[in-house]
PDB file of C-alpha atoms in Angstrom:
ATOM      1  CA  MET A  22     192.457 114.527 123.361  1.00 27.00           C
ATOM      2  CA  SER A  23     190.184 111.999 125.305  1.00 31.00           C
ATOM      3  CA  VAL A  24     188.955 108.445 124.267  1.00 35.00           C
ATOM      4  CA  PRO A  25     185.200 108.317 124.613  1.00 42.00           C
ATOM      5  CA  LEU A  26     184.175 105.701 126.810  1.00 40.00           C
ATOM      6  CA  SER A  27     182.129 104.123 124.016  1.00 44.00           C
ATOM      7  CA  ASP A  28     185.322 103.579 121.639  1.00 47.00           C
ATOM      8  CA  PRO A  29     186.361  99.596 121.560  1.00 47.00           C
ATOM      9  CA  ALA A  30     189.988 100.763 121.396  1.00 43.00           C
ATOM     10  CA  TYR A  31     189.426 102.392 124.803  1.00 43.00           C
ATOM     11  CA  ARG A  32     188.471  98.970 126.589  1.00 49.00           C
ATOM     12  CA  ARG A  33     191.102  95.901 127.689  1.00 55.00           C
ATOM     13  CA  ASN A  34     189.301  92.597 127.349  1.00 78.00           C
ATOM     14  CA  ILE A  35     187.554  91.791 130.850  1.00 88.00           C
ATOM     15  CA  ASP A  36     186.970  88.338 131.882  1.00 91.00           C
ATOM     16  CA  PRO A  37     184.297  88.313 134.350  1.00 92.00           C
ATOM     17  CA  LEU A  38     185.122  84.956 136.023  1.00 93.00           C
ATOM     18  CA  GLU A  39     188.805  86.810 136.595  1.00 94.00           C
ATOM     19  CA  LEU A  40     186.948  89.925 137.897  1.00 94.00           C
ATOM     20  CA  TYR A  41     184.944  87.955 140.438  1.00 94.00           C
ATOM     21  CA  ALA A  42     187.674  85.880 141.365  1.00 95.00           C
ATOM     22  CA  SER A  43     190.504  89.199 141.884  1.00 95.00           C
ATOM     23  CA  ALA A  44     187.379  90.423 143.718  1.00 96.00           C
ATOM     24  CA  ILE A  45     187.069  87.539 146.298  1.00 96.00           C
ATOM     25  CA  ASP A  46     191.291  87.848 146.455  1.00 96.00           C
ATOM     26  CA  THR A  47     190.701  91.222 148.268  1.00 96.00           C
ATOM     27  CA  SER A  48     187.435  90.323 150.341  1.00 98.00           C
ATOM     28  CA  ASP A  49     186.878  89.226 153.568  1.00 98.00           C
ATOM     29  CA  TYR A  50     184.988  86.154 151.795  1.00 98.00           C
ATOM     30  CA  VAL A  51     187.223  83.233 152.884  1.00 98.00           C
ATOM     31  CA  ALA A  52     187.912  84.589 156.432  1.00 98.00           C
ATOM     32  CA  ALA A  53     183.450  84.951 157.291  1.00 98.00           C
ATOM     33  CA  LEU A  54     182.866  81.795 155.236  1.00 98.00           C
ATOM     34  CA  ALA A  55     185.638  79.123 156.024  1.00 98.00           C
ATOM     35  CA  PRO A  56     185.211  79.239 159.795  1.00 97.00           C
ATOM     36  CA  LEU A  57     181.241  78.317 159.408  1.00 96.00           C
ATOM     37  CA  ILE A  58     181.943  75.774 157.188  1.00 97.00           C
ATOM     38  CA  ARG A  59     184.680  74.064 159.296  1.00 96.00           C
ATOM     39  CA  GLN A  60     182.503  74.465 162.349  1.00 96.00           C
ATOM     40  CA  ALA A  61     179.791  72.444 160.462  1.00 95.00           C
ATOM     41  CA  VAL A  62     182.312  70.131 159.047  1.00 96.00           C
ATOM     42  CA  PRO A  63     185.302  69.453 161.506  1.00 94.00           C
ATOM     43  CA  GLU A  64     186.690  66.731 159.146  1.00 94.00           C
ATOM     44  CA  VAL A  65     186.359  67.655 155.736  1.00 96.00           C
ATOM     45  CA  GLY A  66     188.476  64.815 154.450  1.00 96.00           C
ATOM     46  CA  ARG A  67     188.746  64.370 151.011  1.00 96.00           C
ATOM     47  CA  LEU A  68     187.167  67.509 149.262  1.00 97.00           C
ATOM     48  CA  LEU A  69     185.992  67.433 145.788  1.00 98.00           C
ATOM     49  CA  ASP A  70     185.266  71.183 144.388  1.00 98.00           C
ATOM     50  CA  VAL A  71     182.658  71.914 142.019  1.00 98.00           C
ATOM     51  CA  GLY A  72     183.131  75.041 140.136  1.00 96.00           C
ATOM     52  CA  ALA A  73     186.240  75.718 142.224  1.00 96.00           C
ATOM     53  CA  GLY A  74     186.842  79.015 140.544  1.00 95.00           C
ATOM     54  CA  GLY A  75     189.711  80.799 141.811  1.00 96.00           C
ATOM     55  CA  GLY A  76     190.021  78.031 145.081  1.00 96.00           C
ATOM     56  CA  GLN A  77     190.399  80.468 147.708  1.00 97.00           C
ATOM     57  CA  LEU A  78     187.412  78.820 150.007  1.00 97.00           C
ATOM     58  CA  GLY A  79     188.436  75.227 148.853  1.00 97.00           C
ATOM     59  CA  MET A  80     192.210  76.095 149.628  1.00 96.00           C
ATOM     60  CA  ALA A  81     191.274  77.592 153.102  1.00 96.00           C
ATOM     61  CA  ILE A  82     189.036  74.548 153.979  1.00 96.00           C
ATOM     62  CA  HIS A  83     190.954  71.584 152.639  1.00 95.00           C
ATOM     63  CA  ASP A  84     192.792  68.964 154.785  1.00 91.00           C
ATOM     64  CA  ALA A  85     196.850  69.318 153.745  1.00 87.00           C
ATOM     65  CA  ALA A  86     196.946  65.945 154.406  1.00 88.00           C
ATOM     66  CA  ARG A  87     194.129  64.505 152.132  1.00 90.00           C
ATOM     67  CA  SER A  88     193.520  64.967 148.445  1.00 86.00           C
ATOM     68  CA  TRP A  89     191.694  67.635 147.050  1.00 95.00           C
ATOM     69  CA  THR A  90     190.265  67.940 143.629  1.00 97.00           C
ATOM     70  CA  ALA A  91     188.574  70.852 141.441  1.00 97.00           C
ATOM     71  CA  ILE A  92     185.848  70.646 138.999  1.00 98.00           C
ATOM     72  CA  GLU A  93     186.284  73.316 137.194  1.00 97.00           C
ATOM     73  CA  PRO A  94     185.426  74.258 133.043  1.00 96.00           C
ATOM     74  CA  SER A  95     187.117  77.472 133.148  1.00 96.00           C
ATOM     75  CA  LEU A  96     190.607  77.680 131.487  1.00 96.00           C
ATOM     76  CA  THR A  97     190.870  81.238 132.993  1.00 95.00           C
ATOM     77  CA  MET A  98     190.192  79.692 136.563  1.00 97.00           C
ATOM     78  CA  ARG A  99     192.465  76.654 136.071  1.00 97.00           C
ATOM     79  CA  ALA A 100     195.518  78.645 135.164  1.00 97.00           C
ATOM     80  CA  ARG A 101     194.934  80.395 138.747  1.00 96.00           C
ATOM     81  CA  LEU A 102     194.048  76.779 140.651  1.00 97.00           C
ATOM     82  CA  VAL A 103     197.388  75.205 139.284  1.00 95.00           C
ATOM     83  CA  LYS A 104     199.504  78.222 140.686  1.00 95.00           C
ATOM     84  CA  LEU A 105     198.117  77.799 144.675  1.00 93.00           C
ATOM     85  CA  ALA A 106     200.458  77.232 146.758  1.00 89.00           C
ATOM     86  CA  HIS A 107     198.817  73.685 147.398  1.00 89.00           C
ATOM     87  CA  PRO A 108     196.966  72.957 143.727  1.00 94.00           C
ATOM     88  CA  PRO A 109     194.208  70.484 143.600  1.00 96.00           C
ATOM     89  CA  ARG A 110     193.836  67.684 140.921  1.00 96.00           C
ATOM     90  CA  VAL A 111     191.534  69.639 138.298  1.00 97.00           C
ATOM     91  CA  ILE A 112     189.035  68.225 136.400  1.00 97.00           C
ATOM     92  CA  ALA A 113     188.232  70.397 133.506  1.00 97.00           C
ATOM     93  CA  ALA A 114     184.667  70.157 132.856  1.00 97.00           C
ATOM     94  CA  GLY A 115     181.341  71.246 134.334  1.00 96.00           C
ATOM     95  CA  TRP A 116     179.639  69.410 136.742  1.00 96.00           C
ATOM     96  CA  GLU A 117     177.105  67.310 134.478  1.00 95.00           C
ATOM     97  CA  GLN A 118     180.344  66.301 132.337  1.00 95.00           C
ATOM     98  CA  ALA A 119     182.738  65.944 134.914  1.00 96.00           C
ATOM     99  CA  GLU A 120     183.839  62.080 135.177  1.00 95.00           C
ATOM    100  CA  VAL A 121     184.952  61.445 139.432  1.00 95.00           C
ATOM    101  CA  THR A 122     186.020  58.302 139.202  1.00 88.00           C
ATOM    102  CA  HIS A 123     186.170  57.557 143.137  1.00 89.00           C
ATOM    103  CA  ARG A 124     183.980  58.901 146.366  1.00 93.00           C
ATOM    104  CA  HIS A 125     185.465  61.683 148.088  1.00 96.00           C
ATOM    105  CA  ASP A 126     184.412  62.383 152.088  1.00 96.00           C
ATOM    106  CA  THR A 127     183.104  66.254 151.263  1.00 97.00           C
ATOM    107  CA  VAL A 128     181.780  68.273 148.389  1.00 98.00           C
ATOM    108  CA  LEU A 129     182.380  71.816 148.493  1.00 98.00           C
ATOM    109  CA  ALA A 130     180.052  73.942 146.027  1.00 98.00           C
ATOM    110  CA  ALA A 131     179.834  77.906 145.962  1.00 95.00           C
ATOM    111  CA  THR A 132     178.168  80.074 144.124  1.00 86.00           C
ATOM    112  CA  MET A 133     176.915  78.306 141.501  1.00 89.00           C
ATOM    113  CA  PRO A 134     174.198  78.618 138.863  1.00 89.00           C
ATOM    114  CA  ALA A 135     172.878  74.925 139.162  1.00 90.00           C
ATOM    115  CA  PHE A 136     171.767  76.232 142.227  1.00 91.00           C
ATOM    116  CA  PHE A 137     169.118  78.349 140.650  1.00 90.00           C
ATOM    117  CA  ASP A 138     168.714  76.405 137.189  1.00 90.00           C
ATOM    118  CA  GLN A 139     168.613  72.612 138.805  1.00 94.00           C
ATOM    119  CA  PRO A 140     169.101  72.533 142.641  1.00 95.00           C
ATOM    120  CA  GLU A 141     167.500  69.121 142.851  1.00 97.00           C
ATOM    121  CA  ALA A 142     169.746  67.496 139.797  1.00 96.00           C
ATOM    122  CA  PHE A 143     172.710  69.306 141.660  1.00 97.00           C
ATOM    123  CA  LEU A 144     172.091  67.855 144.641  1.00 97.00           C
ATOM    124  CA  ALA A 145     171.666  64.082 143.369  1.00 96.00           C
ATOM    125  CA  ARG A 146     174.946  64.656 141.441  1.00 96.00           C
ATOM    126  CA  CYS A 147     176.616  65.840 144.654  1.00 97.00           C
ATOM    127  CA  ARG A 148     175.277  62.917 146.513  1.00 96.00           C
ATOM    128  CA  GLU A 149     176.926  60.631 144.063  1.00 95.00           C
ATOM    129  CA  TRP A 150     180.167  61.995 145.025  1.00 97.00           C
ATOM    130  CA  ALA A 151     179.956  62.499 148.839  1.00 96.00           C
ATOM    131  CA  ARG A 152     178.441  61.999 151.780  1.00 94.00           C
ATOM    132  CA  THR A 153     178.796  65.526 153.154  1.00 97.00           C
ATOM    133  CA  ILE A 154     177.656  67.946 150.964  1.00 98.00           C
ATOM    134  CA  VAL A 155     178.139  71.978 151.377  1.00 98.00           C
ATOM    135  CA  TRP A 156     176.871  74.500 149.446  1.00 98.00           C
ATOM    136  CA  VAL A 157     177.476  78.287 149.665  1.00 97.00           C
ATOM    137  CA  VAL A 158     174.660  80.588 148.505  1.00 96.00           C
ATOM    138  CA  PRO A 159     173.734  84.016 148.384  1.00 94.00           C
ATOM    139  CA  ALA A 160     171.769  84.850 151.453  1.00 93.00           C
ATOM    140  CA  HIS A 161     171.332  88.856 150.268  1.00 87.00           C
ATOM    141  CA  ALA A 162     168.848  90.549 148.643  1.00 75.00           C
ATOM    142  CA  GLY A 163     170.171  91.865 145.384  1.00 71.00           C
ATOM    143  CA  PRO A 164     171.506  90.824 141.311  1.00 70.00           C
ATOM    144  CA  LYS A 165     173.271  87.459 141.169  1.00 73.00           C
ATOM    145  CA  GLY A 166     174.231  87.522 137.958  1.00 76.00           C
ATOM    146  CA  LEU A 167     176.508  90.560 136.973  1.00 81.00           C
ATOM    147  CA  CYS A 168     179.647  91.016 138.934  1.00 87.00           C
ATOM    148  CA  PHE A 169     179.587  94.470 140.593  1.00 90.00           C
ATOM    149  CA  ALA A 170     175.586  94.876 139.675  1.00 86.00           C
ATOM    150  CA  GLY A 171     175.547  95.698 143.498  1.00 87.00           C
ATOM    151  CA  CYS A 172     176.709  99.201 142.782  1.00 89.00           C
ATOM    152  CA  LEU A 173     173.997  99.654 140.321  1.00 87.00           C
ATOM    153  CA  PRO A 174     170.311 101.119 140.779  1.00 85.00           C
ATOM    154  CA  ARG A 175     168.109  98.493 140.589  1.00 82.00           C
ATOM    155  CA  GLU A 176     166.469  99.982 136.895  1.00 85.00           C
ATOM    156  CA  TRP A 177     169.656  99.598 135.547  1.00 86.00           C
ATOM    157  CA  HIS A 178     170.861  96.246 136.001  1.00 78.00           C
ATOM    158  CA  ARG A 179     167.164  94.997 136.229  1.00 77.00           C
ATOM    159  CA  GLU A 180     167.848  91.575 137.408  1.00 76.00           C
ATOM    160  CA  ASP A 181     165.691  89.531 140.071  1.00 72.00           C
ATOM    161  CA  GLU A 182     166.526  90.538 143.427  1.00 76.00           C
ATOM    162  CA  MET A 183     165.201  87.661 145.354  1.00 84.00           C
ATOM    163  CA  PRO A 184     167.798  86.273 147.818  1.00 90.00           C
ATOM    164  CA  GLY A 185     169.254  82.937 146.622  1.00 90.00           C
ATOM    165  CA  ILE A 186     168.826  81.006 149.491  1.00 94.00           C
ATOM    166  CA  ASP A 187     165.233  81.693 148.779  1.00 94.00           C
ATOM    167  CA  ILE A 188     165.499  80.499 144.949  1.00 93.00           C
ATOM    168  CA  VAL A 189     167.340  77.211 145.895  1.00 94.00           C
ATOM    169  CA  MET A 190     164.866  76.377 149.044  1.00 95.00           C
ATOM    170  CA  ARG A 191     162.095  77.031 146.500  1.00 94.00           C
ATOM    171  CA  GLY A 192     163.299  74.489 144.039  1.00 95.00           C
ATOM    172  CA  LEU A 193     164.360  71.560 146.565  1.00 96.00           C
ATOM    173  CA  SER A 194     161.693  69.323 147.852  1.00 96.00           C
ATOM    174  CA  PRO A 195     161.063  69.255 151.719  1.00 95.00           C
ATOM    175  CA  ALA A 196     162.896  65.766 151.850  1.00 94.00           C
ATOM    176  CA  SER A 197     165.867  67.639 150.409  1.00 96.00           C
ATOM    177  CA  ARG A 198     166.173  70.886 152.465  1.00 95.00           C
ATOM    178  CA  PRO A 199     169.845  70.956 154.236  1.00 97.00           C
ATOM    179  CA  VAL A 200     170.408  69.272 158.020  1.00 94.00           C
ATOM    180  CA  HIS A 201     172.273  72.190 158.568  1.00 95.00           C
ATOM    181  CA  THR A 202     172.380  76.339 157.953  1.00 96.00           C
ATOM    182  CA  ALA A 203     174.385  78.951 159.070  1.00 97.00           C
ATOM    183  CA  PHE A 204     174.706  82.775 157.534  1.00 97.00           C
ATOM    184  CA  ALA A 205     178.216  84.799 157.489  1.00 97.00           C
ATOM    185  CA  ASP A 206     178.265  88.619 156.557  1.00 97.00           C
ATOM    186  CA  TRP A 207     180.706  89.738 154.366  1.00 97.00           C
ATOM    187  CA  THR A 208     181.969  92.544 152.367  1.00 97.00           C
ATOM    188  CA  PHE A 209     182.392  92.045 148.066  1.00 96.00           C
ATOM    189  CA  THR A 210     185.588  94.303 147.940  1.00 97.00           C
ATOM    190  CA  GLY A 211     186.464  94.777 144.387  1.00 96.00           C
ATOM    191  CA  VAL A 212     189.630  97.136 143.886  1.00 96.00           C
ATOM    192  CA  VAL A 213     190.080  98.413 140.145  1.00 95.00           C
ATOM    193  CA  PRO A 214     192.565  99.985 138.486  1.00 95.00           C
ATOM    194  CA  ASP A 215     190.535 102.126 135.871  1.00 95.00           C
ATOM    195  CA  LEU A 216     187.080 103.230 137.050  1.00 95.00           C
ATOM    196  CA  GLU A 217     185.877 104.448 133.495  1.00 95.00           C
ATOM    197  CA  GLU A 218     187.286 100.640 132.093  1.00 95.00           C
ATOM    198  CA  LEU A 219     184.965  98.968 134.435  1.00 95.00           C
ATOM    199  CA  SER A 220     182.126 101.215 133.362  1.00 95.00           C
ATOM    200  CA  ALA A 221     182.542 100.630 129.767  1.00 95.00           C
ATOM    201  CA  TYR A 222     182.539  96.841 130.613  1.00 94.00           C
ATOM    202  CA  LEU A 223     179.591  97.214 132.914  1.00 93.00           C
ATOM    203  CA  ALA A 224     177.621  99.362 130.103  1.00 94.00           C
ATOM    204  CA  ASP A 225     178.780  96.928 127.638  1.00 94.00           C
ATOM    205  CA  ARG A 226     176.943  93.833 130.046  1.00 89.00           C
ATOM    206  CA  LEU A 227     174.268  95.560 130.420  1.00 91.00           C
ATOM    207  CA  GLY A 228     173.445  95.648 126.624  1.00 91.00           C
ATOM    208  CA  TRP A 229     173.578  99.956 126.389  1.00 94.00           C
ATOM    209  CA  SER A 230     174.777 101.071 122.931  1.00 94.00           C
ATOM    210  CA  SER A 231     177.470 103.243 122.561  1.00 93.00           C
ATOM    211  CA  SER A 232     175.777 106.313 122.399  1.00 94.00           C
ATOM    212  CA  ASP A 233     173.410 105.878 125.607  1.00 94.00           C
ATOM    213  CA  GLU A 234     173.429 108.713 127.953  1.00 94.00           C
ATOM    214  CA  ARG A 235     173.487 106.576 130.921  1.00 94.00           C
ATOM    215  CA  ARG A 236     177.185 105.217 130.111  1.00 95.00           C
ATOM    216  CA  GLU A 237     178.679 108.712 131.617  1.00 95.00           C
ATOM    217  CA  GLN A 238     175.913 108.578 134.575  1.00 95.00           C
ATOM    218  CA  LEU A 239     177.212 105.120 135.594  1.00 95.00           C
ATOM    219  CA  THR A 240     180.866 106.102 135.508  1.00 95.00           C
ATOM    220  CA  ALA A 241     179.923 109.446 137.823  1.00 96.00           C
ATOM    221  CA  HIS A 242     178.026 106.709 140.202  1.00 95.00           C
ATOM    222  CA  LEU A 243     180.775 104.409 140.102  1.00 96.00           C
ATOM    223  CA  GLU A 244     183.382 107.726 140.884  1.00 96.00           C
ATOM    224  CA  ARG A 245     180.994 108.518 143.814  1.00 95.00           C
ATOM    225  CA  GLN A 246     181.054 105.080 145.472  1.00 95.00           C
ATOM    226  CA  ALA A 247     184.522 104.388 145.135  1.00 97.00           C
ATOM    227  CA  LYS A 248     187.458 105.206 147.395  1.00 96.00           C
ATOM    228  CA  ARG A 249     191.111 105.361 146.874  1.00 95.00           C
ATOM    229  CA  GLN A 250     193.180 102.624 147.541  1.00 94.00           C
ATOM    230  CA  GLY A 251     196.482 103.797 146.330  1.00 94.00           C
ATOM    231  CA  PRO A 252     196.528 104.371 142.426  1.00 95.00           C
ATOM    232  CA  SER A 253     193.099 101.816 142.039  1.00 96.00           C
ATOM    233  CA  PHE A 254     189.716 102.474 143.181  1.00 97.00           C
ATOM    234  CA  ARG A 255     187.982 100.372 145.784  1.00 97.00           C
ATOM    235  CA  LEU A 256     184.387  99.440 145.742  1.00 97.00           C
ATOM    236  CA  ASP A 257     182.802  97.796 148.797  1.00 97.00           C
ATOM    237  CA  ILE A 258     179.264  95.574 148.657  1.00 95.00           C
ATOM    238  CA  PRO A 259     177.773  94.313 151.470  1.00 95.00           C
ATOM    239  CA  ARG A 260     177.108  90.462 151.234  1.00 95.00           C
ATOM    240  CA  THR A 261     175.283  87.760 153.051  1.00 96.00           C
ATOM    241  CA  SER A 262     175.916  84.230 152.417  1.00 96.00           C
ATOM    242  CA  ALA A 263     174.252  81.139 153.530  1.00 97.00           C
ATOM    243  CA  VAL A 264     176.138  77.868 154.468  1.00 98.00           C
ATOM    244  CA  LEU A 265     173.810  74.594 153.532  1.00 97.00           C
ATOM    245  CA  VAL A 266     174.792  71.270 154.815  1.00 98.00           C
ATOM    246  CA  TRP A 267     173.577  67.809 154.207  1.00 97.00           C
ATOM    247  CA  GLY A 268     174.838  64.292 155.473  1.00 91.00           C
ATOM    248  CA  HIS A 269     176.715  65.314 158.392  1.00 60.00           C
ATOM    249  CA  GLN A 270     176.356  64.000 161.542  1.00 48.00           C
TER     250      GLN A 270
END
């Protein structure tokens, strides 16, 4: 007898940050973004990676001969950071509470909620930490708040699909605009072992009841989009990101 997808016993606990970080591992995100950052900032120097997540982008651009510090509030992501081949010094705090004791050369911040909620305040904080500031901001039209929501019809996720860069620029004064902007297309590639588990997780995050008929529709929708990759399933979502740079001459 099969176990209903709505049965909590069926589902393992999925950490949304780990789900996103695992997809970044299997995406071409770093390959697309790191060269743009290096081109704009050839000398990264002492790097402060704010909201470092799994550290994939910071690892790719940091100077191995110079210090690398990561601000990361998530215990799950900090556990990932310390396992990197060249792990950063980790500050276990959010960007507002982090105590950074010395100046850095470059601040990196990628896909931070503060971009959208408090861009001026976050930019001011970054300027306290370093002369050169690099933000990586979503530049595609589509949902931004729920991992894999890009696989879903808009009527299901109901998120604001305004490109993230438009939200950021709207929140910055003319004097605060970046001095350099570049764009990169990439593909968010998530490889998951169980589509039914992912479907149940997404339905829960969307607030659907256990009896909602859309749960079965969502599973069927993911199955049509997914491609087999060994014993797992691959979901590909086209993305565009903008690299915004301040302070580099």
